[in-house]
Tab-separated table of C-alpha atoms in Angstrom:
chain	number	residue	atom	x	y	z
N	1	MET	CA	49.166	34.752	100.299
N	2	LEU	CA	47.006	35.839	97.375
N	3	GLY	CA	44.932	38.899	97.746
N	4	ASP	CA	41.216	39.150	97.053
N	5	ALA	CA	41.822	40.833	93.714
N	6	GLU	CA	44.170	38.099	92.550
N	7	ILE	CA	41.770	35.400	93.668
N	8	ARG	CA	38.932	37.104	91.737
N	9	ALA	CA	41.165	37.367	88.692
N	10	LEU	CA	42.068	33.676	88.850
N	11	GLY	CA	38.394	32.789	89.224
N	12	GLY	CA	37.580	34.877	86.164
N	13	ASN	CA	40.379	33.246	84.202
N	14	LEU	CA	39.209	29.768	85.228
N	15	LYS	CA	35.653	30.593	84.141
N	16	SER	CA	36.932	31.955	80.836
N	17	VAL	CA	38.995	28.800	80.233
N	18	SER	CA	35.982	26.665	81.086
N	19	GLU	CA	33.757	28.611	78.659
N	20	ASP	CA	36.393	28.415	75.930
N	21	ASN	CA	36.753	24.717	76.504
N	22	GLN	CA	32.994	24.243	76.314
N	23	LYS	CA	32.791	26.301	73.086
N	24	HIS	CA	35.662	24.278	71.612
N	25	HIS	CA	33.826	21.079	72.511
N	26	GLN	CA	30.624	22.360	70.857
N	27	ASP	CA	32.531	23.362	67.689
N	28	LEU	CA	34.210	19.955	67.594
N	29	GLN	CA	30.866	18.207	67.972
N	30	LYS	CA	29.377	20.362	65.221
N	31	LEU	CA	32.322	19.534	62.949
N	32	LEU	CA	31.902	15.833	63.683
N	33	ASP	CA	28.183	16.046	62.878
N	34	GLN	CA	28.911	17.792	59.554
N	35	PHE	CA	31.547	15.206	58.686
N	36	GLN	CA	29.065	12.427	59.419
N	37	PHE	CA	26.471	14.143	57.192
N	38	PHE	CA	28.946	14.504	54.348
N	39	LEU	CA	30.046	10.887	54.746
N	40	GLU	CA	26.467	9.638	54.533
N	41	SER	CA	25.803	11.886	51.477
N	42	TYR	CA	28.932	10.560	49.815
N	43	ASN	CA	27.846	6.976	50.379
N	44	ARG	CA	24.412	7.723	48.927
N	45	LEU	CA	25.929	9.419	45.846
N	46	LYS	CA	28.345	6.555	45.382
N	47	SER	CA	25.494	4.087	45.524
N	48	ASP	CA	23.484	6.127	42.992
N	49	TYR	CA	26.527	6.347	40.740
N	50	GLU	CA	27.047	2.594	40.811
N	51	GLU	CA	23.383	2.012	39.946
N	52	GLU	CA	23.565	4.577	37.142
N	53	LYS	CA	26.740	3.012	35.809
N	54	GLU	CA	25.160	-0.438	35.794
N	55	GLY	CA	22.071	0.951	34.062
N	56	ARG	CA	24.190	2.686	31.444
N	57	GLU	CA	26.106	-0.510	30.755
N	58	ARG	CA	22.842	-2.423	30.397
N	59	TYR	CA	21.561	0.245	27.987
N	60	LYS	CA	24.742	0.053	25.917
N	61	LYS	CA	24.383	-3.708	25.639
N	62	LEU	CA	20.714	-3.373	24.736
N	63	ALA	CA	21.409	-0.634	22.196
N	64	LYS	CA	24.207	-2.665	20.678
N	65	ALA	CA	21.888	-5.645	20.378
N	66	GLN	CA	19.230	-3.453	18.752
N	67	GLU	CA	21.730	-2.050	16.260
N	68	ARG	CA	22.608	-5.574	15.193
N	69	ASN	CA	20.859	-6.763	12.012
N	70	PRO	CA	19.212	-3.451	10.972
N	71	PHE	CA	16.570	-3.671	8.265
N	72	VAL	CA	13.910	-1.721	6.403
N	73	LEU	CA	10.340	-2.972	6.080
N	74	VAL	CA	8.250	-2.833	2.910
N	75	LEU	CA	4.535	-3.320	3.701
N	76	VAL	CA	2.303	-3.884	0.671
N	77	ASP	CA	-1.458	-4.301	0.441
N	78	GLY	CA	-1.522	-6.770	-2.436
N	79	ASP	CA	-5.234	-6.252	-3.046
N	80	GLY	CA	-4.589	-2.689	-4.198
N	81	TYR	CA	-0.962	-2.700	-5.335
N	82	LEU	CA	-0.576	-4.963	-8.361
N	83	PHE	CA	2.680	-5.856	-10.037
N	84	LYS	CA	3.211	-4.903	-13.679
N	85	GLU	CA	1.063	-6.896	-16.097
N	86	TYR	CA	3.934	-8.673	-17.837
N	87	LEU	CA	5.213	-9.896	-14.458
N	88	VAL	CA	1.839	-11.253	-13.348
N	89	LYS	CA	1.250	-12.923	-16.720
N	90	ALA	CA	4.630	-14.666	-16.488
N	91	GLY	CA	3.500	-16.601	-13.393
N	92	THR	CA	6.318	-18.667	-11.891
N	93	GLN	CA	8.866	-16.830	-14.069
N	94	GLY	CA	7.383	-13.439	-13.199
N	95	GLY	CA	7.561	-13.910	-9.415
N	96	PRO	CA	11.386	-13.982	-9.139
N	97	LYS	CA	11.705	-11.139	-11.652
N	98	ALA	CA	9.212	-9.055	-9.645
N	99	ALA	CA	11.215	-9.737	-6.471
N	100	GLN	CA	14.443	-8.691	-8.203
N	101	ILE	CA	13.006	-5.455	-9.592
N	102	LEU	CA	11.359	-4.596	-6.257
N	103	ASN	CA	14.601	-5.290	-4.399
N	104	GLU	CA	16.632	-3.028	-6.720
N	105	SER	CA	14.027	-0.243	-6.587
N	106	ILE	CA	13.820	-0.312	-2.786
N	107	LYS	CA	17.624	-0.293	-2.531
N	108	ASP	CA	17.674	3.022	-4.385
N	109	LEU	CA	15.047	4.458	-2.032
N	110	VAL	CA	16.914	3.193	1.035
N	111	HIS	CA	20.082	4.980	-0.098
N	112	GLU	CA	18.026	8.135	-0.627
N	113	ARG	CA	16.339	7.984	2.775
N	114	LEU	CA	19.160	6.598	4.979
N	115	GLY	CA	22.361	7.634	3.225
N	116	SER	CA	25.492	5.810	4.402
N	117	GLN	CA	23.457	3.693	6.813
N	118	ALA	CA	21.704	2.010	3.878
N	119	ASP	CA	24.487	-0.472	3.162
N	120	GLN	CA	24.005	-2.140	6.562
N	121	CYS	CA	20.242	-2.568	6.184
N	122	ARG	CA	18.562	-5.663	4.817
N	123	ILE	CA	15.235	-5.411	3.010
N	124	MET	CA	12.198	-7.233	4.399
N	125	VAL	CA	9.056	-7.331	2.258
N	126	ARG	CA	5.621	-8.383	3.457
N	127	ILE	CA	2.784	-8.489	0.908
N	128	TYR	CA	-0.680	-9.467	2.158
N	129	ALA	CA	-3.600	-10.199	-0.146
N	130	ASN	CA	-6.868	-12.085	-0.430
N	131	MET	CA	-5.494	-14.628	-2.886
N	132	LEU	CA	-8.875	-16.038	-3.878
N	133	GLY	CA	-10.485	-12.670	-4.543
N	134	LEU	CA	-7.368	-11.278	-6.239
N	135	SER	CA	-7.144	-14.315	-8.535
N	136	LYS	CA	-10.774	-13.891	-9.584
N	137	SER	CA	-10.267	-10.186	-10.326
N	138	LEU	CA	-7.140	-10.753	-12.385
N	139	ALA	CA	-8.692	-13.699	-14.218
N	140	ARG	CA	-11.534	-11.460	-15.398
N	141	VAL	CA	-9.049	-9.206	-17.202
N	142	GLY	CA	-7.031	-12.108	-18.582
N	143	LEU	CA	-3.858	-11.712	-16.499
N	144	VAL	CA	-4.076	-15.139	-14.799
N	145	GLY	CA	-5.896	-18.410	-15.360
N	146	ASN	CA	-9.455	-19.138	-14.271
N	147	GLU	CA	-8.571	-21.754	-11.667
N	148	ALA	CA	-9.048	-20.896	-7.969
N	149	ARG	CA	-6.084	-19.035	-6.440
N	150	SER	CA	-4.333	-18.922	-9.804
N	151	MET	CA	-2.246	-16.017	-8.483
N	152	SER	CA	-0.618	-18.340	-5.930
N	153	THR	CA	1.991	-19.615	-8.430
N	154	PHE	CA	3.294	-16.069	-8.868
N	155	ALA	CA	3.175	-15.456	-5.103
N	156	THR	CA	5.029	-18.680	-4.294
N	157	ALA	CA	7.785	-17.921	-6.813
N	158	PHE	CA	8.062	-14.379	-5.449
N	159	THR	CA	8.443	-15.658	-1.871
N	160	ALA	CA	11.088	-18.209	-2.846
N	161	ALA	CA	13.198	-15.628	-4.725
N	162	GLN	CA	14.448	-13.687	-1.660
N	163	ASP	CA	15.042	-14.826	1.923
N	164	LEU	CA	13.134	-11.940	3.547
N	165	PHE	CA	10.388	-11.602	0.918
N	166	ASP	CA	6.934	-13.038	1.681
N	167	TYR	CA	3.766	-12.871	-0.429
N	168	VAL	CA	1.130	-14.033	2.052
N	169	ASP	CA	-2.440	-15.205	1.474
N	170	ALA	CA	-4.259	-13.327	4.254
N	171	GLY	CA	-7.478	-15.324	3.772
N	172	ASP	CA	-10.881	-14.709	2.271
N	173	LYS	CA	-12.436	-12.693	5.098
N	174	LYS	CA	-13.163	-9.029	4.558
N	175	GLU	CA	-10.202	-6.762	5.455
N	176	ALA	CA	-8.053	-9.748	6.414
N	177	ALA	CA	-5.059	-8.205	4.629
N	178	ASP	CA	-5.747	-4.843	6.315
N	179	TYR	CA	-5.607	-6.455	9.757
N	180	LYS	CA	-2.281	-8.160	9.009
N	181	ILE	CA	-0.738	-4.953	7.685
N	182	ARG	CA	-1.916	-2.920	10.683
N	183	GLU	CA	-0.415	-5.358	13.179
N	184	MET	CA	2.878	-5.583	11.294
N	185	PHE	CA	3.110	-1.795	11.147
N	186	ARG	CA	2.440	-1.419	14.897
N	187	LEU	CA	4.996	-4.122	15.672
N	188	PHE	CA	7.833	-2.415	13.798
N	189	ALA	CA	6.922	1.290	13.859
N	190	ASP	CA	8.928	1.906	17.053
N	191	ASN	CA	11.430	-0.927	16.685
N	192	ASN	CA	14.997	0.402	16.674
N	193	GLN	CA	16.235	-2.373	14.417
N	194	CYS	CA	13.665	-1.329	11.807
N	195	LYS	CA	15.255	1.793	10.349
N	196	HIS	CA	12.505	2.723	7.882
N	197	ILE	CA	9.067	1.603	6.704
N	198	PHE	CA	7.956	1.858	3.067
N	199	PHE	CA	4.161	1.740	3.174
N	200	ALA	CA	2.269	0.650	0.057
N	201	GLY	CA	-1.397	0.848	0.963
N	202	CYS	CA	-2.359	4.391	0.035
N	203	HIS	CA	-5.380	3.345	-2.027
N	204	ASP	CA	-7.354	2.641	1.167
N	205	THR	CA	-8.258	5.562	3.457
N	206	GLY	CA	-8.776	3.068	6.260
N	207	TYR	CA	-5.027	3.214	6.870
N	208	LEU	CA	-5.141	6.958	7.629
N	209	SER	CA	-5.933	6.338	11.296
N	210	LEU	CA	-2.955	3.967	11.482
N	211	LEU	CA	-0.496	6.502	10.042
N	212	THR	CA	-1.827	9.739	11.556
N	213	PRO	CA	-0.033	9.352	14.952
N	214	TYR	CA	3.261	9.317	13.018
N	215	ARG	CA	2.389	12.355	10.911
N	216	GLY	CA	5.437	14.243	9.653
N	217	ARG	CA	7.881	11.439	10.497
N	218	ALA	CA	9.390	11.452	7.013
N	219	ASP	CA	12.617	10.170	8.550
N	220	ARG	CA	10.742	7.048	9.578
N	221	ILE	CA	8.029	6.410	6.962
N	222	THR	CA	7.844	6.731	3.174
N	223	LEU	CA	4.607	6.237	1.232
N	224	ILE	CA	4.657	4.297	-2.040
N	225	LYS	CA	2.400	5.674	-4.758
N	226	ALA	CA	0.673	3.459	-7.329
N	227	ALA	CA	-2.786	3.064	-8.872
N	228	SER	CA	-5.699	4.712	-6.990
N	229	PHE	CA	-3.424	6.739	-4.684
N	230	HIS	CA	-5.777	8.702	-2.422
N	231	PRO	CA	-4.902	12.427	-2.033
N	232	GLU	CA	-5.674	12.328	1.711
N	233	PHE	CA	-2.348	10.558	2.294
N	234	GLU	CA	-0.433	13.565	0.959
N	235	ARG	CA	-1.626	15.570	3.986
N	236	LEU	CA	0.311	13.341	6.375
N	237	ASP	CA	3.597	15.082	5.455
N	238	PHE	CA	5.416	11.870	4.564
N	239	ALA	CA	7.755	11.499	1.615
N	240	VAL	CA	5.901	9.976	-1.358
N	241	ARG	CA	7.767	7.915	-3.946
N	242	GLU	CA	6.761	5.855	-6.982
N	243	LEU	CA	8.081	2.510	-8.207
N	244	PRO	CA	7.068	2.684	-11.888
N	245	ALA	CA	9.048	-0.426	-12.799
N	246	VAL	CA	7.285	-2.499	-10.118
N	247	PHE	CA	3.594	-1.649	-9.697
N	248	MET	CA	0.829	-0.832	-12.168
N	249	SER	CA	0.115	2.879	-12.436
N	250	THR	CA	-3.530	2.204	-13.399
N	251	GLN	CA	-6.020	-0.430	-12.352
N	252	PRO	CA	-6.306	-3.360	-14.800
N	253	SER	CA	-9.511	-3.640	-16.782
N	254	GLY	CA	-10.885	-5.502	-19.736
N	255	SER	CA	-9.495	-2.773	-21.994
N	256	HIS	CA	-5.999	-4.130	-21.327
N	257	ILE	CA	-6.782	-7.227	-23.386
N	258	PRO	CA	-5.998	-6.492	-27.034
N	259	PRO	CA	-8.755	-7.323	-29.515
N	260	PRO	CA	-8.141	-10.083	-32.084
N	261	PRO	CA	-6.254	-8.673	-35.066
N	262	THR	CA	-7.616	-8.556	-38.555
N	263	ILE	CA	-5.926	-10.654	-41.221
N	264	PRO	CA	-4.148	-8.746	-43.968
N	265	SER	CA	-4.779	-10.027	-47.476
N	266	ALA	CA	-1.021	-10.179	-48.025
N	267	PRO	CA	1.918	-8.863	-45.986
N	268	LYS	CA	3.265	-5.600	-47.390
N	269	VAL	CA	6.531	-3.901	-46.521
N	270	CYS	CA	6.402	-0.360	-45.121
N	271	THR	CA	8.712	1.783	-47.274
N	272	HIS	CA	8.242	4.745	-44.914
N	273	TYR	CA	9.763	2.684	-42.080
N	274	GLN	CA	12.787	1.857	-44.217
N	275	LYS	CA	13.280	5.589	-44.825
N	276	GLY	CA	12.877	6.280	-41.096
N	277	ILE	CA	9.707	8.393	-41.441
N	278	CYS	CA	6.832	6.019	-40.562
N	279	ARG	CA	4.615	7.902	-38.146
N	280	TYR	CA	2.226	5.060	-37.288
N	281	GLY	CA	4.665	2.976	-35.217
N	282	THR	CA	3.078	-0.180	-33.814
N	283	GLN	CA	-0.257	0.758	-35.421
N	284	CYS	CA	1.141	0.512	-38.945
N	285	THR	CA	-0.662	-2.149	-41.025
N	286	LYS	CA	2.473	-2.933	-43.048
N	287	ILE	CA	5.515	-4.934	-42.038
N	288	HIS	CA	8.502	-3.065	-40.577
N	289	ILE	CA	11.742	-4.642	-41.826
N	290	MET	CA	15.143	-3.239	-42.707
N	291	PRO	CA	16.153	-2.686	-46.368
N	292	GLY	CA	17.445	-5.911	-47.851
N	293	GLN	CA	15.900	-8.038	-45.083
N	294	GLN	CA	13.823	-10.959	-46.396
N	295	LEU	CA	10.349	-11.877	-45.235
N	296	SER	CA	10.419	-15.031	-43.156
N	297	LYS	CA	8.527	-18.063	-44.369
N	298	LYS	CA	6.517	-17.952	-41.171
N	299	VAL	CA	5.019	-14.556	-42.096
N	300	ASP	CA	4.192	-15.715	-45.618
N	301	ASP	CA	2.552	-18.855	-44.266
N	302	MET	CA	0.466	-16.902	-41.781
N	303	ALA	CA	-0.875	-14.593	-44.480
N	304	SER	CA	-2.442	-17.573	-46.253
N	305	SER	CA	-3.297	-19.730	-43.240
N	306	PRO	CA	-6.778	-20.189	-41.694
N	307	ILE	CA	-7.913	-17.531	-39.235
N	308	SER	CA	-7.501	-19.729	-36.148
N	309	SER	CA	-3.870	-20.456	-37.003
N	310	TYR	CA	-3.206	-16.797	-37.734
N	311	ASN	CA	-4.657	-15.696	-34.432
N	312	ARG	CA	-2.498	-18.172	-32.520
N	313	ASP	CA	0.693	-16.872	-34.110
N	314	PHE	CA	-0.144	-13.183	-34.309
N	315	SER	CA	2.212	-12.293	-31.434
N	316	HIS	CA	5.183	-13.361	-33.578
N	317	LEU	CA	3.958	-11.264	-36.500
N	318	LYS	CA	3.513	-8.248	-34.251
N	319	ASP	CA	7.085	-8.503	-32.948
N	320	PHE	CA	8.381	-8.918	-36.514
N	321	ARG	CA	6.444	-5.949	-37.868
N	322	SER	CA	7.639	-3.448	-35.282
N	323	SER	CA	11.032	-2.889	-33.720
N	324	VAL	CA	9.700	-0.242	-31.317
N	325	ARG	CA	10.535	-1.325	-27.770
N	326	ASP	CA	8.955	-0.015	-24.577
N	327	GLN	CA	10.218	0.346	-21.031
N	328	ASP	CA	8.786	-3.002	-19.939
N	329	PHE	CA	10.683	-4.759	-22.727
N	330	TYR	CA	13.998	-3.275	-21.600
N	331	ALA	CA	13.217	-3.935	-17.919
N	332	THR	CA	12.547	-7.623	-18.548
N	333	THR	CA	15.278	-8.312	-21.117
N	334	LEU	CA	18.338	-6.242	-20.239
N	335	PRO	CA	20.593	-7.445	-17.407
N	336	PHE	CA	20.314	-5.579	-14.104
N	337	MET	CA	23.403	-3.976	-12.584
N	338	ASN	CA	24.925	-6.589	-10.277
N	339	ILE	CA	28.306	-8.060	-9.344
N	340	LYS	CA	28.637	-9.745	-12.743
N	341	CYS	CA	27.960	-6.489	-14.608
N	342	LEU	CA	30.640	-4.801	-12.495
N	343	ASN	CA	33.255	-7.327	-13.593
N	344	PHE	CA	32.293	-8.518	-17.083
N	345	ILE	CA	30.774	-7.230	-20.330
N	346	ALA	CA	27.375	-8.633	-21.349
N	347	VAL	CA	27.377	-9.748	-25.011
N	348	ASN	CA	24.636	-11.151	-27.275
N	349	LYS	CA	24.964	-14.118	-29.632
N	350	ASP	CA	26.304	-11.831	-32.387
N	351	GLY	CA	29.086	-10.417	-30.207
N	352	ASP	CA	27.369	-7.044	-29.653
N	353	ARG	CA	27.757	-5.348	-26.276
N	354	ILE	CA	24.607	-5.113	-24.139
N	355	ASP	CA	24.258	-2.325	-21.575
N	356	PRO	CA	22.771	-2.962	-18.107
N	357	TYR	CA	19.220	-1.705	-17.613
N	358	VAL	CA	18.985	1.949	-16.570
N	359	PRO	CA	15.493	2.725	-15.193
N	360	MET	CA	13.879	6.032	-16.090
N	361	PRO	CA	14.508	8.420	-13.155
N	362	SER	CA	11.495	9.870	-11.385
N	363	ARG	CA	10.702	13.569	-11.419
N	364	GLU	CA	12.025	13.825	-7.867
N	365	SER	CA	15.329	12.296	-8.978
N	366	TRP	CA	15.669	14.842	-11.796
N	367	ASP	CA	14.910	17.666	-9.375
N	368	THR	CA	17.497	16.306	-6.924
N	369	TYR	CA	20.137	16.153	-9.650
N	370	VAL	CA	19.341	19.678	-10.877
N	371	ARG	CA	19.737	21.051	-7.347
N	372	ARG	CA	22.908	19.026	-6.858
N	373	SER	CA	24.368	20.395	-10.102
N	374	LYS	CA	23.592	24.058	-9.418
N	375	PRO	CA	26.953	25.045	-7.878
N	376	ARG	CA	29.063	22.635	-9.961
N	377	ARG	CA	28.113	19.659	-12.100
N	378	PRO	CA	29.348	16.217	-10.942
N	379	CYS	CA	32.273	14.726	-12.863
N	380	ASN	CA	31.120	11.889	-15.102
N	381	ASN	CA	34.531	10.217	-15.256
N	382	TYR	CA	34.958	10.272	-11.487
N	383	HIS	CA	31.472	9.079	-10.519
N	384	LEU	CA	30.671	6.741	-13.430
N	385	ALA	CA	34.060	5.458	-14.631
N	386	GLY	CA	35.549	5.355	-11.133
N	387	GLU	CA	38.472	7.701	-11.780
N	388	CYS	CA	39.354	11.100	-13.203
N	389	GLU	CA	42.857	11.798	-14.475
N	390	THR	CA	42.220	15.472	-15.283
N	391	ASN	CA	44.374	17.825	-13.224
N	392	ASN	CA	42.338	20.584	-11.550
N	393	CYS	CA	39.124	19.096	-12.912
N	394	GLU	CA	36.429	21.755	-13.272
N	395	PHE	CA	33.706	19.279	-12.337
N	396	ASP	CA	32.635	18.167	-8.857
N	397	HIS	CA	34.169	15.048	-7.261
N	398	SER	CA	32.230	15.190	-3.977
N	399	PRO	CA	29.811	12.298	-3.235
N	400	VAL	CA	26.449	12.156	-5.041
N	401	ASP	CA	23.282	10.423	-3.890
N	402	SER	CA	21.941	7.334	-5.659
N	403	ASN	CA	19.110	9.281	-7.355
N	404	SER	CA	21.502	11.786	-8.930
N	405	LEU	CA	23.803	8.939	-9.948
N	406	ASN	CA	20.921	7.221	-11.747
N	407	VAL	CA	20.130	10.450	-13.608
N	408	MET	CA	23.780	10.721	-14.684
N	409	LYS	CA	23.737	7.136	-15.962
N	410	ASN	CA	20.482	7.832	-17.813
N	411	ILE	CA	21.884	10.913	-19.504
N	412	LEU	CA	25.216	9.406	-20.512
N	413	ARG	CA	23.671	6.184	-21.850
N	414	GLN	CA	22.100	8.352	-24.547
N	415	HIS	CA	25.489	9.474	-25.839
N	416	VAL	CA	26.749	6.991	-28.421
N	417	CYS	CA	30.056	5.255	-27.695
N	418	SER	CA	32.421	5.758	-30.651
N	419	LYS	CA	33.375	2.052	-30.556
N	420	GLY	CA	29.755	0.979	-30.714
N	421	ALA	CA	28.734	-2.578	-29.899
N	422	SER	CA	32.358	-3.757	-30.106
N	423	CYS	CA	33.384	-1.736	-27.020
N	424	ARG	CA	34.740	-3.881	-24.196
N	425	SER	CA	35.775	-1.214	-21.699
N	426	LEU	CA	34.327	-1.777	-18.238
N	427	LYS	CA	34.792	1.942	-17.503
N	428	CYS	CA	32.724	3.068	-20.493
N	429	TYR	CA	29.519	4.683	-19.305
N	430	LEU	CA	28.260	5.721	-22.761
N	431	GLY	CA	25.476	3.972	-24.668
N	432	HIS	CA	25.983	1.035	-27.003
N	433	HIS	CA	22.329	0.717	-28.001
N	434	CYS	CA	19.142	2.717	-27.427
N	435	GLN	CA	17.129	2.293	-24.213
N	436	LYS	CA	14.551	4.984	-24.966
N	437	SER	CA	11.024	3.686	-24.486
N	438	GLY	CA	9.053	3.829	-27.741
N	439	CYS	CA	11.974	5.201	-29.793
N	440	LYS	CA	11.550	4.570	-33.530
N	441	GLY	CA	15.196	5.162	-34.391
N	442	ILE	CA	14.646	8.475	-36.176
N	443	LYS	CA	16.057	11.930	-35.548
N	444	PRO	CA	16.930	13.407	-33.127
N	445	CYS	CA	17.947	9.998	-31.701
N	446	LYS	CA	21.741	9.716	-31.762
N	447	PHE	CA	21.771	5.940	-32.252
N	448	GLY	CA	21.686	4.226	-35.632
N	449	ARG	CA	18.857	1.948	-36.715
N	450	TYR	CA	20.789	-1.186	-35.806
N	451	ALA	CA	21.105	0.002	-32.197
N	452	HIS	CA	17.297	-0.159	-31.936
N	453	THR	CA	16.874	-3.680	-33.288
N	454	LEU	CA	19.892	-5.667	-32.108
N	455	ASP	CA	19.324	-8.692	-29.925
N	456	ILE	CA	19.654	-7.666	-26.255
N	457	VAL	CA	19.482	-11.154	-24.768
N	458	VAL	CA	22.746	-11.998	-22.950
N	459	ALA	CA	24.523	-14.960	-24.545
N	460	GLN	CA	27.854	-14.701	-22.756
N	461	TRP	CA	30.020	-12.498	-20.511
N	462	ASP	CA	33.269	-11.179	-22.020
N	463	THR	CA	36.409	-10.188	-20.117
N	464	PRO	CA	36.870	-6.375	-20.187
N	465	ILE	CA	39.941	-4.819	-21.816
N	466	GLU	CA	41.061	-3.359	-18.474
N	467	ARG	CA	42.364	-6.799	-17.586
N	468	HIS	CA	44.557	-6.809	-20.675
N	469	ALA	CA	45.598	-3.152	-20.910
N	470	SER	CA	45.422	-0.088	-18.689
N	471	ASP	CA	45.602	2.781	-21.190
N	472	ASP	CA	42.124	2.610	-22.696
N	473	SER	CA	40.049	5.738	-22.377
N	474	PRO	CA	36.775	5.241	-20.513
N	475	ALA	CA	34.828	7.478	-22.876
N	476	SER	CA	35.268	9.711	-25.864
N	477	GLU	CA	36.619	13.195	-25.190
N	478	GLU	CA	33.681	14.959	-26.763
N	479	THR	CA	31.207	13.509	-24.231
N	480	ALA	CA	33.477	12.825	-21.261
N	481	ASN	CA	31.765	15.473	-19.160
N	482	SER	CA	28.869	16.614	-21.330
N	483	ASN	CA	25.658	16.909	-19.317
N	484	PHE	CA	22.425	18.610	-20.274
N	485	SER	CA	22.432	22.383	-20.479
N	486	GLU	CA	21.895	24.521	-17.423
N	487	ASP	CA	18.399	25.572	-18.528
N	488	TRP	CA	17.237	22.018	-19.286
N	489	LYS	CA	14.023	21.083	-17.454
N	490	TYR	CA	12.263	17.805	-16.792
N	491	PRO	CA	9.941	17.046	-19.762
N	492	GLU	CA	6.268	17.755	-19.175
N	493	THR	CA	5.165	14.164	-19.787
N	494	SER	CA	4.727	11.083	-17.652
N	495	PRO	CA	7.892	9.535	-16.134
N	496	ILE	CA	7.129	6.208	-17.820
N	497	GLU	CA	7.032	7.658	-21.325
N	498	THR	CA	9.687	10.319	-20.939
N	499	HIS	CA	13.375	9.859	-21.606
N	500	PHE	CA	16.262	12.203	-22.237
N	501	GLU	CA	15.562	13.615	-25.703
N	502	CYS	CA	16.105	10.781	-28.154
């Protein structure tokens, strides 16, 4: 029989086991509660993850859709931004040419602003104007006819020239064009498919309130400068660019219409011009012809004809008396760089080679090229001819922007090709005739007199020699990589009148 002490001990042990069992049960219940909490948290996180995953997939699809068909928008207030006079005067022929020049100019700006992304972007142009009021204004200065909406023929031809180009009559109400431009800007300012906006309306301070919320967004907006550019727009910290080949730099006025010419008693030949020293240029009262060239019967007839007949035909006499050509003449006559120019050689009716048009670079382009050339000048053969066979070439082969490339083309076109107008090398980037605006063919111009007067109208497209032989040099050794000197600076004259020293 158990004693009292043993019984007490067993009772204590039983109580201890009971307490341990109860504590174990409490710990197990606590563990089960924690497991349940973690399970519920896991389910919530899994649900959130699935929702986030679905949202991310939807965003990817939306972003992919928005990246499809990227474009840049060119917004133009046509009441203040007027195309070059010769384009407007040409009417139905001027509209397509204006669209072509604008398209090429904007392409260069797109490459400058967007870099490698530029090749995927299409160009959409929207021009809004009060067609009735604009036609009346231009008719007063003799650029269009006097009929109502005479500007519409130019606008219609412009619209038909490019799929995404529209020249729209906004109506006759006050600020109708402004309203259209504002709504178009708001529609596309935050559109992801619209990669950049080129805004041409900086003559009107009413647009300041529209642009101010986007102040400093140079990555998004570029201002186009033309006639009557208001200085307030410069404070918005946007990039400002000019399109000198597209828009007038000054407002048209009656002074643009040349007065009727006086009739010379008899046409006289300028001997100073034949010696290359006539300083009067287009203002010379004598006829500018080459030595040995005969006066045409038409000029002789005009000298003795009645005044009305002479006035009608004076434009022909003016062209005959002066071979000085300006930038507008080259822009409208020379072929633009396109697929055909990349594969064939443009030739006139006499078999002389014609170079593609090289627009005068802006001051900003010159500055960009100078900065780009500071460490090492770009290789002309590599960037302009497409290849460089020089081992360990001392010049730079790394990519150059479109502005610097245009400066290089401009510089090298002023070096005379040794083969002259007979050159048929597609890789030749030297000049085969002068493109300097207003050049009279005298020193220090490197081109001969003939290179200033030859016919630059394309008559046919010749096959380049590269398709017949592969050993022709792209350019003469003496100018293969000759750029301007390190201390050369942009000339202190207007971009329209300035060219590389000619």
